[in-house]
């Protein structure tokens, strides 16, 4: 399969109002001259980015405001996007986390995370796949999972499980695709410096985080070169290789200690449950 070439093509980026999605949108515009569909809930951030990219990168940008935790909004957004734009690439990046004791995660918050991180990703992938199978057009999807989907992360148990779901979903589904010009890739970064990791619970883990520019660049590379599963950063890849050689219970136990320590430092050792 040939590499994707984004110049003058439309690329959807969900979660483009901050962090990884915003940076991928910027790099796609400035370095690849892609036209962009920017999706998130915060209209002001998306409009600001649209103004900047249209003026400075000279690309076309469309803003779609949608709440991906609401399935009706997901469908409305996809109707709108597939009606107007000849989509070429799609980066399903929007996501939310919860870092804390699972017992303290409210049910509503859990459902919102499940809808955003899992249900919307499956729904959008279904819509895109049906579109590309019907048209036979060239294109690709990048689903943003996480290393937390490859290795279970205590104190992010539910988040970690949502990322494992979409990782396995994408890896399996890719083998069902009939359109030979269409690819489904999954991206599994470790920690990144973004709004998601800006909270005080993550304070002790800042040394592990990858700059967002590097994470964005490697994500675009994974989509462009149609990688099946891609982990950015040599250290993450080497670390992941060795972690796979060790018993899962041992590795998860070690991770548990690190995350528990970070949480205790941020919240004190005897949190209310
Ligand atoms: N940061 C990390 O360490 C890390 C590591 C591995 C993987 N990831 C993954 O990378 C992706 C991007 O995360 P990030 O680190 O860039 O976090 P971020 O800065 O918090 O950005 C999250 C993005 O998702 C959007 N979003 C959240 N809920 C939404 C909803 N209900 N509907 C529509 N958009 C929604 C947010 O926009 P609005 O608030 O404007 O809606 C925002 O643009 C996530 O899938 C995350 O799981 C992050």
mmCIF file of N, CA and C in Angstrom, residues 129-240:
data_model
loop_
_atom_site.group_PDB
_atom_site.id
_atom_site.type_symbol
_atom_site.label_atom_id
_atom_site.label_comp_id
_atom_site.label_asym_id
_atom_site.label_seq_id
_atom_site.Cartn_x
_atom_site.Cartn_y
_atom_site.Cartn_z
ATOM 1 N N UNK A 129 -15.588 3.400 7.816
ATOM 2 C CA UNK A 129 -15.305 2.149 7.104
ATOM 3 C C UNK A 129 -16.373 1.895 6.041
ATOM 4 N N UNK A 130 -17.636 2.087 6.411
ATOM 5 C CA UNK A 130 -18.732 1.887 5.443
ATOM 6 C C UNK A 130 -18.535 2.831 4.255
ATOM 7 N N UNK A 131 -18.140 4.064 4.537
ATOM 8 C CA UNK A 131 -17.927 5.061 3.484
ATOM 9 C C UNK A 131 -16.783 4.647 2.549
ATOM 10 N N UNK A 132 -15.671 4.257 3.136
ATOM 11 C CA UNK A 132 -14.506 3.925 2.295
ATOM 12 C C UNK A 132 -14.681 2.580 1.576
ATOM 13 N N UNK A 133 -15.428 1.665 2.177
ATOM 14 C CA UNK A 133 -15.693 0.390 1.483
ATOM 15 C C UNK A 133 -16.615 0.658 0.296
ATOM 16 N N UNK A 134 -17.596 1.557 0.475
ATOM 17 C CA UNK A 134 -18.560 1.834 -0.592
ATOM 18 C C UNK A 134 -17.924 2.612 -1.743
ATOM 19 N N UNK A 135 -17.048 3.574 -1.419
ATOM 20 C CA UNK A 135 -16.479 4.429 -2.467
ATOM 21 C C UNK A 135 -15.197 3.836 -3.069
ATOM 22 N N UNK A 136 -14.504 3.013 -2.315
ATOM 23 C CA UNK A 136 -13.212 2.486 -2.782
ATOM 24 C C UNK A 136 -12.124 3.551 -2.764
ATOM 25 N N UNK A 137 -12.411 4.700 -2.139
ATOM 26 C CA UNK A 137 -11.442 5.807 -2.089
ATOM 27 C C UNK A 137 -10.209 5.428 -1.282
ATOM 28 N N UNK A 138 -9.126 6.179 -1.536
ATOM 29 C CA UNK A 138 -7.903 6.000 -0.745
ATOM 30 C C UNK A 138 -8.046 6.754 0.579
ATOM 31 N N UNK A 139 -7.477 6.214 1.644
ATOM 32 C CA UNK A 139 -7.501 6.938 2.918
ATOM 33 C C UNK A 139 -7.048 6.069 4.071
ATOM 34 N N UNK A 140 -7.165 6.633 5.270
ATOM 35 C CA UNK A 140 -6.751 5.883 6.450
ATOM 36 C C UNK A 140 -7.296 6.487 7.735
ATOM 37 N N UNK A 141 -7.391 5.651 8.737
ATOM 38 C CA UNK A 141 -7.808 6.080 10.082
ATOM 39 C C UNK A 141 -6.655 5.806 11.036
ATOM 40 N N UNK A 142 -6.437 6.732 11.970
ATOM 41 C CA UNK A 142 -5.519 6.485 13.087
ATOM 42 C C UNK A 142 -6.350 6.558 14.366
ATOM 43 N N UNK A 143 -6.416 5.453 15.079
ATOM 44 C CA UNK A 143 -7.112 5.430 16.371
ATOM 45 C C UNK A 143 -6.068 5.656 17.463
ATOM 46 N N UNK A 144 -6.291 6.677 18.282
ATOM 47 C CA UNK A 144 -5.319 6.974 19.342
ATOM 48 C C UNK A 144 -5.683 6.189 20.604
ATOM 49 N N UNK A 145 -4.897 5.145 20.844
ATOM 50 C CA UNK A 145 -5.030 4.361 22.076
ATOM 51 C C UNK A 145 -3.960 4.871 23.038
ATOM 52 N N UNK A 146 -3.216 3.989 23.652
ATOM 53 C CA UNK A 146 -2.209 4.380 24.641
ATOM 54 C C UNK A 146 -1.402 3.146 25.020
ATOM 55 N N UNK A 147 -0.197 3.361 25.558
ATOM 56 C CA UNK A 147 0.539 2.221 26.129
ATOM 57 C C UNK A 147 -0.257 1.622 27.284
ATOM 58 N N UNK A 148 -1.148 2.457 27.871
ATOM 59 C CA UNK A 148 -2.021 1.953 28.942
ATOM 60 C C UNK A 148 -3.020 0.933 28.400
ATOM 61 N N UNK A 149 -3.139 0.847 27.079
ATOM 62 C CA UNK A 149 -3.968 -0.187 26.459
ATOM 63 C C UNK A 149 -3.176 -1.459 26.223
ATOM 64 N N UNK A 150 -1.856 -1.326 26.192
ATOM 65 C CA UNK A 150 -0.989 -2.503 26.011
ATOM 66 C C UNK A 150 -0.659 -3.147 27.351
ATOM 67 N N UNK A 151 -0.472 -2.286 28.387
ATOM 68 C CA UNK A 151 -0.113 -2.763 29.727
ATOM 69 C C UNK A 151 -1.102 -2.157 30.726
ATOM 70 N N UNK A 152 -1.818 -2.984 31.493
ATOM 71 C CA UNK A 152 -2.812 -2.449 32.422
ATOM 72 C C UNK A 152 -2.187 -1.472 33.417
ATOM 73 N N UNK A 153 -2.863 -0.350 33.657
ATOM 74 C CA UNK A 153 -2.329 0.662 34.579
ATOM 75 C C UNK A 153 -3.257 0.813 35.791
ATOM 76 N N UNK A 154 -2.817 0.324 36.963
ATOM 77 C CA UNK A 154 -3.605 0.531 38.181
ATOM 78 C C UNK A 154 -3.769 2.023 38.460
ATOM 79 N N UNK A 155 -4.837 2.386 39.077
ATOM 80 C CA UNK A 155 -5.214 3.786 39.367
ATOM 81 C C UNK A 155 -5.620 4.549 38.101
ATOM 82 N N UNK A 156 -5.519 3.879 36.965
ATOM 83 C CA UNK A 156 -6.194 4.357 35.751
ATOM 84 C C UNK A 156 -6.892 3.129 35.146
ATOM 85 N N UNK A 157 -7.451 2.289 36.030
ATOM 86 C CA UNK A 157 -7.943 0.972 35.599
ATOM 87 C C UNK A 157 -8.983 1.076 34.487
ATOM 88 N N UNK A 158 -9.976 1.937 34.680
ATOM 89 C CA UNK A 158 -11.050 2.025 33.689
ATOM 90 C C UNK A 158 -10.532 2.670 32.398
ATOM 91 N N UNK A 159 -9.734 3.717 32.545
ATOM 92 C CA UNK A 159 -9.153 4.380 31.364
ATOM 93 C C UNK A 159 -8.329 3.373 30.569
ATOM 94 N N UNK A 160 -7.463 2.668 31.295
ATOM 95 C CA UNK A 160 -6.585 1.685 30.690
ATOM 96 C C UNK A 160 -7.402 0.642 29.909
ATOM 97 N N UNK A 161 -8.525 0.239 30.477
ATOM 98 C CA UNK A 161 -9.379 -0.763 29.818
ATOM 99 C C UNK A 161 -10.038 -0.190 28.563
ATOM 100 N N UNK A 162 -10.402 1.103 28.592
ATOM 101 C CA UNK A 162 -11.000 1.693 27.375
ATOM 102 C C UNK A 162 -9.958 1.704 26.256
ATOM 103 N N UNK A 163 -8.702 1.957 26.602
ATOM 104 C CA UNK A 163 -7.653 2.031 25.585
ATOM 105 C C UNK A 163 -7.314 0.636 25.056
ATOM 106 N N UNK A 164 -7.420 -0.391 25.942
ATOM 107 C CA UNK A 164 -7.197 -1.775 25.500
ATOM 108 C C UNK A 164 -8.314 -2.189 24.536
ATOM 109 N N UNK A 165 -9.528 -1.749 24.805
ATOM 110 C CA UNK A 165 -10.659 -2.085 23.932
ATOM 111 C C UNK A 165 -10.397 -1.595 22.516
ATOM 112 N N UNK A 166 -10.086 -0.288 22.387
ATOM 113 C CA UNK A 166 -9.969 0.256 21.019
ATOM 114 C C UNK A 166 -8.716 -0.281 20.315
ATOM 115 N N UNK A 167 -7.703 -0.617 21.092
ATOM 116 C CA UNK A 167 -6.492 -1.198 20.500
ATOM 117 C C UNK A 167 -6.804 -2.568 19.887
ATOM 118 N N UNK A 168 -7.458 -3.402 20.664
ATOM 119 C CA UNK A 168 -7.801 -4.747 20.177
ATOM 120 C C UNK A 168 -8.811 -4.655 19.037
ATOM 121 N N UNK A 169 -9.771 -3.766 19.185
ATOM 122 C CA UNK A 169 -10.789 -3.556 18.144
ATOM 123 C C UNK A 169 -10.109 -3.218 16.807
ATOM 124 N N UNK A 170 -9.189 -2.262 16.827
ATOM 125 C CA UNK A 170 -8.543 -1.817 15.584
ATOM 126 C C UNK A 170 -7.645 -2.902 15.001
ATOM 127 N N UNK A 171 -6.904 -3.565 15.869
ATOM 128 C CA UNK A 171 -5.991 -4.603 15.381
ATOM 129 C C UNK A 171 -6.737 -5.756 14.717
ATOM 130 N N UNK A 172 -7.908 -6.075 15.237
ATOM 131 C CA UNK A 172 -8.695 -7.161 14.648
ATOM 132 C C UNK A 172 -9.412 -6.681 13.387
ATOM 133 N N UNK A 173 -10.028 -5.506 13.490
ATOM 134 C CA UNK A 173 -10.861 -5.007 12.388
ATOM 135 C C UNK A 173 -10.054 -4.766 11.120
ATOM 136 N N UNK A 174 -8.806 -4.406 11.272
ATOM 137 C CA UNK A 174 -7.979 -4.109 10.102
ATOM 138 C C UNK A 174 -7.954 -5.290 9.119
ATOM 139 N N UNK A 175 -8.097 -6.496 9.664
ATOM 140 C CA UNK A 175 -8.067 -7.690 8.797
ATOM 141 C C UNK A 175 -9.397 -7.942 8.091
ATOM 142 N N UNK A 176 -10.429 -7.164 8.432
ATOM 143 C CA UNK A 176 -11.727 -7.338 7.766
ATOM 144 C C UNK A 176 -11.918 -6.343 6.615
ATOM 145 N N UNK A 177 -10.975 -5.414 6.475
ATOM 146 C CA UNK A 177 -11.134 -4.360 5.467
ATOM 147 C C UNK A 177 -10.940 -4.930 4.058
ATOM 148 N N UNK A 178 -11.894 -4.584 3.177
ATOM 149 C CA UNK A 178 -11.819 -5.102 1.796
ATOM 150 C C UNK A 178 -11.167 -4.091 0.850
ATOM 151 N N UNK A 179 -11.313 -2.796 1.141
ATOM 152 C CA UNK A 179 -10.751 -1.764 0.267
ATOM 153 C C UNK A 179 -9.222 -1.781 0.389
ATOM 154 N N UNK A 180 -8.501 -2.150 -0.660
ATOM 155 C CA UNK A 180 -7.042 -2.282 -0.554
ATOM 156 C C UNK A 180 -6.315 -0.943 -0.436
ATOM 157 N N UNK A 181 -7.052 0.166 -0.596
ATOM 158 C CA UNK A 181 -6.409 1.494 -0.522
ATOM 159 C C UNK A 181 -6.690 2.179 0.810
ATOM 160 N N UNK A 182 -7.305 1.435 1.718
ATOM 161 C CA UNK A 182 -7.718 2.016 2.993
ATOM 162 C C UNK A 182 -7.046 1.278 4.156
ATOM 163 N N UNK A 183 -6.520 2.041 5.127
ATOM 164 C CA UNK A 183 -5.820 1.404 6.251
ATOM 165 C C UNK A 183 -6.382 1.874 7.593
ATOM 166 N N UNK A 184 -6.264 1.015 8.571
ATOM 167 C CA UNK A 184 -6.680 1.327 9.942
ATOM 168 C C UNK A 184 -5.462 1.098 10.834
ATOM 169 N N UNK A 185 -4.993 2.183 11.459
ATOM 170 C CA UNK A 185 -3.796 2.094 12.293
ATOM 171 C C UNK A 185 -4.152 2.433 13.732
ATOM 172 N N UNK A 186 -3.352 1.922 14.647
ATOM 173 C CA UNK A 186 -3.594 2.261 16.048
ATOM 174 C C UNK A 186 -2.294 2.791 16.647
ATOM 175 N N UNK A 187 -2.455 3.888 17.401
ATOM 176 C CA UNK A 187 -1.310 4.607 17.957
ATOM 177 C C UNK A 187 -1.340 4.445 19.469
ATOM 178 N N UNK A 188 -0.203 4.028 20.044
ATOM 179 C CA UNK A 188 -0.176 3.747 21.481
ATOM 180 C C UNK A 188 0.965 4.495 22.167
ATOM 181 N N UNK A 189 0.800 5.816 22.369
ATOM 182 C CA UNK A 189 1.864 6.561 23.055
ATOM 183 C C UNK A 189 1.901 6.268 24.556
ATOM 184 N N UNK A 190 3.079 6.501 25.157
ATOM 185 C CA UNK A 190 3.180 6.549 26.619
ATOM 186 C C UNK A 190 2.729 7.940 27.048
ATOM 187 N N UNK A 191 3.158 8.383 28.209
ATOM 188 C CA UNK A 191 2.720 9.696 28.698
ATOM 189 C C UNK A 191 3.190 10.850 27.826
ATOM 190 N N UNK A 192 2.340 11.876 27.683
ATOM 191 C CA UNK A 192 2.641 13.050 26.850
ATOM 192 C C UNK A 192 2.313 14.301 27.675
ATOM 193 N N UNK A 193 3.067 15.368 27.443
ATOM 194 C CA UNK A 193 2.784 16.634 28.128
ATOM 195 C C UNK A 193 1.583 17.294 27.442
ATOM 196 N N UNK A 194 0.408 17.220 28.073
ATOM 197 C CA UNK A 194 -0.814 17.843 27.534
ATOM 198 C C UNK A 194 -1.696 18.268 28.713
ATOM 199 N N UNK A 195 -2.880 18.783 28.410
ATOM 200 C CA UNK A 195 -3.835 19.123 29.483
ATOM 201 C C UNK A 195 -4.172 17.885 30.309
ATOM 202 N N UNK A 196 -4.209 16.723 29.635
ATOM 203 C CA UNK A 196 -4.598 15.482 30.320
ATOM 204 C C UNK A 196 -3.666 15.165 31.487
ATOM 205 N N UNK A 197 -2.387 15.467 31.330
ATOM 206 C CA UNK A 197 -1.405 15.123 32.366
ATOM 207 C C UNK A 197 -0.971 16.358 33.176
ATOM 208 N N UNK A 198 -1.772 17.421 33.075
ATOM 209 C CA UNK A 198 -1.402 18.656 33.773
ATOM 210 C C UNK A 198 -1.881 18.667 35.226
ATOM 211 N N UNK A 199 -2.808 17.779 35.575
ATOM 212 C CA UNK A 199 -3.373 17.761 36.930
ATOM 213 C C UNK A 199 -2.339 17.374 37.975
ATOM 214 N N UNK A 200 -2.634 17.697 39.225
ATOM 215 C CA UNK A 200 -1.604 17.471 40.255
ATOM 216 C C UNK A 200 -1.319 15.983 40.512
ATOM 217 N N UNK A 201 -2.281 15.091 40.186
ATOM 218 C CA UNK A 201 -2.024 13.656 40.348
ATOM 219 C C UNK A 201 -0.854 13.189 39.477
ATOM 220 N N UNK A 202 -0.636 13.883 38.371
ATOM 221 C CA UNK A 202 0.426 13.493 37.445
ATOM 222 C C UNK A 202 1.757 14.179 37.772
ATOM 223 N N UNK A 203 1.743 15.018 38.821
ATOM 224 C CA UNK A 203 2.906 15.859 39.086
ATOM 225 C C UNK A 203 4.197 15.051 39.189
ATOM 226 N N UNK A 204 4.129 13.930 39.905
ATOM 227 C CA UNK A 204 5.317 13.124 40.163
ATOM 228 C C UNK A 204 5.783 12.345 38.933
ATOM 229 N N UNK A 205 4.949 12.315 37.884
ATOM 230 C CA UNK A 205 5.263 11.493 36.711
ATOM 231 C C UNK A 205 5.748 12.333 35.531
ATOM 232 N N UNK A 206 5.912 13.651 35.773
ATOM 233 C CA UNK A 206 6.230 14.555 34.658
ATOM 234 C C UNK A 206 7.509 14.148 33.914
ATOM 235 N N UNK A 207 8.489 13.583 34.635
ATOM 236 C CA UNK A 207 9.762 13.199 34.023
ATOM 237 C C UNK A 207 9.603 12.142 32.938
ATOM 238 N N UNK A 208 8.514 11.400 32.978
ATOM 239 C CA UNK A 208 8.295 10.310 32.017
ATOM 240 C C UNK A 208 7.648 10.798 30.716
ATOM 241 N N UNK A 209 7.175 12.013 30.724
ATOM 242 C CA UNK A 209 6.302 12.434 29.623
ATOM 243 C C UNK A 209 7.064 12.883 28.379
ATOM 244 N N UNK A 210 6.483 12.601 27.238
ATOM 245 C CA UNK A 210 7.078 12.953 25.941
ATOM 246 C C UNK A 210 6.558 14.318 25.519
ATOM 247 N N UNK A 211 7.403 15.162 24.909
ATOM 248 C CA UNK A 211 6.889 16.443 24.411
ATOM 249 C C UNK A 211 5.799 16.201 23.357
ATOM 250 N N UNK A 212 4.796 17.059 23.374
ATOM 251 C CA UNK A 212 3.635 16.828 22.499
ATOM 252 C C UNK A 212 4.004 16.914 21.019
ATOM 253 N N UNK A 213 5.002 17.739 20.697
ATOM 254 C CA UNK A 213 5.406 17.870 19.279
ATOM 255 C C UNK A 213 5.921 16.535 18.738
ATOM 256 N N UNK A 214 6.723 15.855 19.548
ATOM 257 C CA UNK A 214 7.264 14.554 19.106
ATOM 258 C C UNK A 214 6.143 13.519 18.981
ATOM 259 N N UNK A 215 5.243 13.513 19.982
ATOM 260 C CA UNK A 215 4.139 12.537 19.946
ATOM 261 C C UNK A 215 3.258 12.772 18.721
ATOM 262 N N UNK A 216 3.049 14.041 18.373
ATOM 263 C CA UNK A 216 2.206 14.363 17.214
ATOM 264 C C UNK A 216 2.893 13.943 15.916
ATOM 265 N N UNK A 217 4.173 14.240 15.834
ATOM 266 C CA UNK A 217 4.932 13.905 14.615
ATOM 267 C C UNK A 217 4.914 12.384 14.378
ATOM 268 N N UNK A 218 5.137 11.641 15.437
ATOM 269 C CA UNK A 218 5.185 10.182 15.280
ATOM 270 C C UNK A 218 3.788 9.605 14.998
ATOM 271 N N UNK A 219 2.764 10.256 15.508
ATOM 272 C CA UNK A 219 1.384 9.813 15.225
ATOM 273 C C UNK A 219 1.046 10.000 13.753
ATOM 274 N N UNK A 220 1.431 11.145 13.207
ATOM 275 C CA UNK A 220 1.178 11.405 11.785
ATOM 276 C C UNK A 220 1.968 10.409 10.919
ATOM 277 N N UNK A 221 3.195 10.132 11.367
ATOM 278 C CA UNK A 221 4.024 9.143 10.654
ATOM 279 C C UNK A 221 3.321 7.762 10.639
ATOM 280 N N UNK A 222 2.745 7.384 11.780
ATOM 281 C CA UNK A 222 2.064 6.083 11.869
ATOM 282 C C UNK A 222 0.870 6.010 10.919
ATOM 283 N N UNK A 223 0.130 7.121 10.833
ATOM 284 C CA UNK A 223 -1.022 7.161 9.919
ATOM 285 C C UNK A 223 -0.532 7.132 8.470
ATOM 286 N N UNK A 224 0.459 7.976 8.197
ATOM 287 C CA UNK A 224 0.937 8.134 6.821
ATOM 288 C C UNK A 224 1.535 6.832 6.277
ATOM 289 N N UNK A 225 2.278 6.129 7.120
ATOM 290 C CA UNK A 225 2.943 4.899 6.655
ATOM 291 C C UNK A 225 2.100 3.657 6.955
ATOM 292 N N UNK A 226 0.867 3.901 7.408
ATOM 293 C CA UNK A 226 -0.137 2.843 7.564
ATOM 294 C C UNK A 226 0.332 1.721 8.493
ATOM 295 N N UNK A 227 1.003 2.131 9.606
ATOM 296 C CA UNK A 227 1.439 1.145 10.602
ATOM 297 C C UNK A 227 0.208 0.466 11.196
ATOM 298 N N UNK A 228 0.348 -0.796 11.542
ATOM 299 C CA UNK A 228 -0.769 -1.494 12.185
ATOM 300 C C UNK A 228 -0.895 -1.001 13.632
ATOM 301 N N UNK A 229 0.154 -1.209 14.431
ATOM 302 C CA UNK A 229 0.204 -0.670 15.798
ATOM 303 C C UNK A 229 1.532 0.060 15.937
ATOM 304 N N UNK A 230 1.502 1.273 16.488
ATOM 305 C CA UNK A 230 2.750 2.028 16.581
ATOM 306 C C UNK A 230 2.891 2.669 17.961
ATOM 307 N N UNK A 231 4.041 2.405 18.578
ATOM 308 C CA UNK A 231 4.395 3.011 19.870
ATOM 309 C C UNK A 231 5.486 4.045 19.598
ATOM 310 N N UNK A 232 5.284 5.329 19.948
ATOM 311 C CA UNK A 232 6.320 6.323 19.670
ATOM 312 C C UNK A 232 7.427 6.314 20.729
ATOM 313 N N UNK A 233 8.647 6.698 20.298
ATOM 314 C CA UNK A 233 9.760 6.839 21.256
ATOM 315 C C UNK A 233 10.504 5.527 21.418
ATOM 316 N N UNK A 234 11.831 5.589 21.173
ATOM 317 C CA UNK A 234 12.666 4.379 21.270
ATOM 318 C C UNK A 234 12.583 3.767 22.671
ATOM 319 N N UNK A 235 12.600 4.656 23.687
ATOM 320 C CA UNK A 235 12.585 4.183 25.068
ATOM 321 C C UNK A 235 11.303 3.406 25.373
ATOM 322 N N UNK A 236 10.186 3.925 24.884
ATOM 323 C CA UNK A 236 8.899 3.241 25.083
ATOM 324 C C UNK A 236 8.899 1.881 24.380
ATOM 325 N N UNK A 237 9.458 1.863 23.161
ATOM 326 C CA UNK A 237 9.455 0.605 22.397
ATOM 327 C C UNK A 237 10.353 -0.442 23.061
ATOM 328 N N UNK A 238 11.549 0.000 23.494
ATOM 329 C CA UNK A 238 12.476 -0.947 24.144
ATOM 330 C C UNK A 238 11.883 -1.403 25.487
ATOM 331 N N UNK A 239 11.363 -0.413 26.243
ATOM 332 C CA UNK A 239 10.736 -0.730 27.538
ATOM 333 C C UNK A 239 9.586 -1.712 27.348
ATOM 334 N N UNK A 240 8.769 -1.458 26.353
ATOM 335 C CA UNK A 240 7.616 -2.324 26.069
ATOM 336 C C UNK A 240 8.055 -3.733 25.724
#
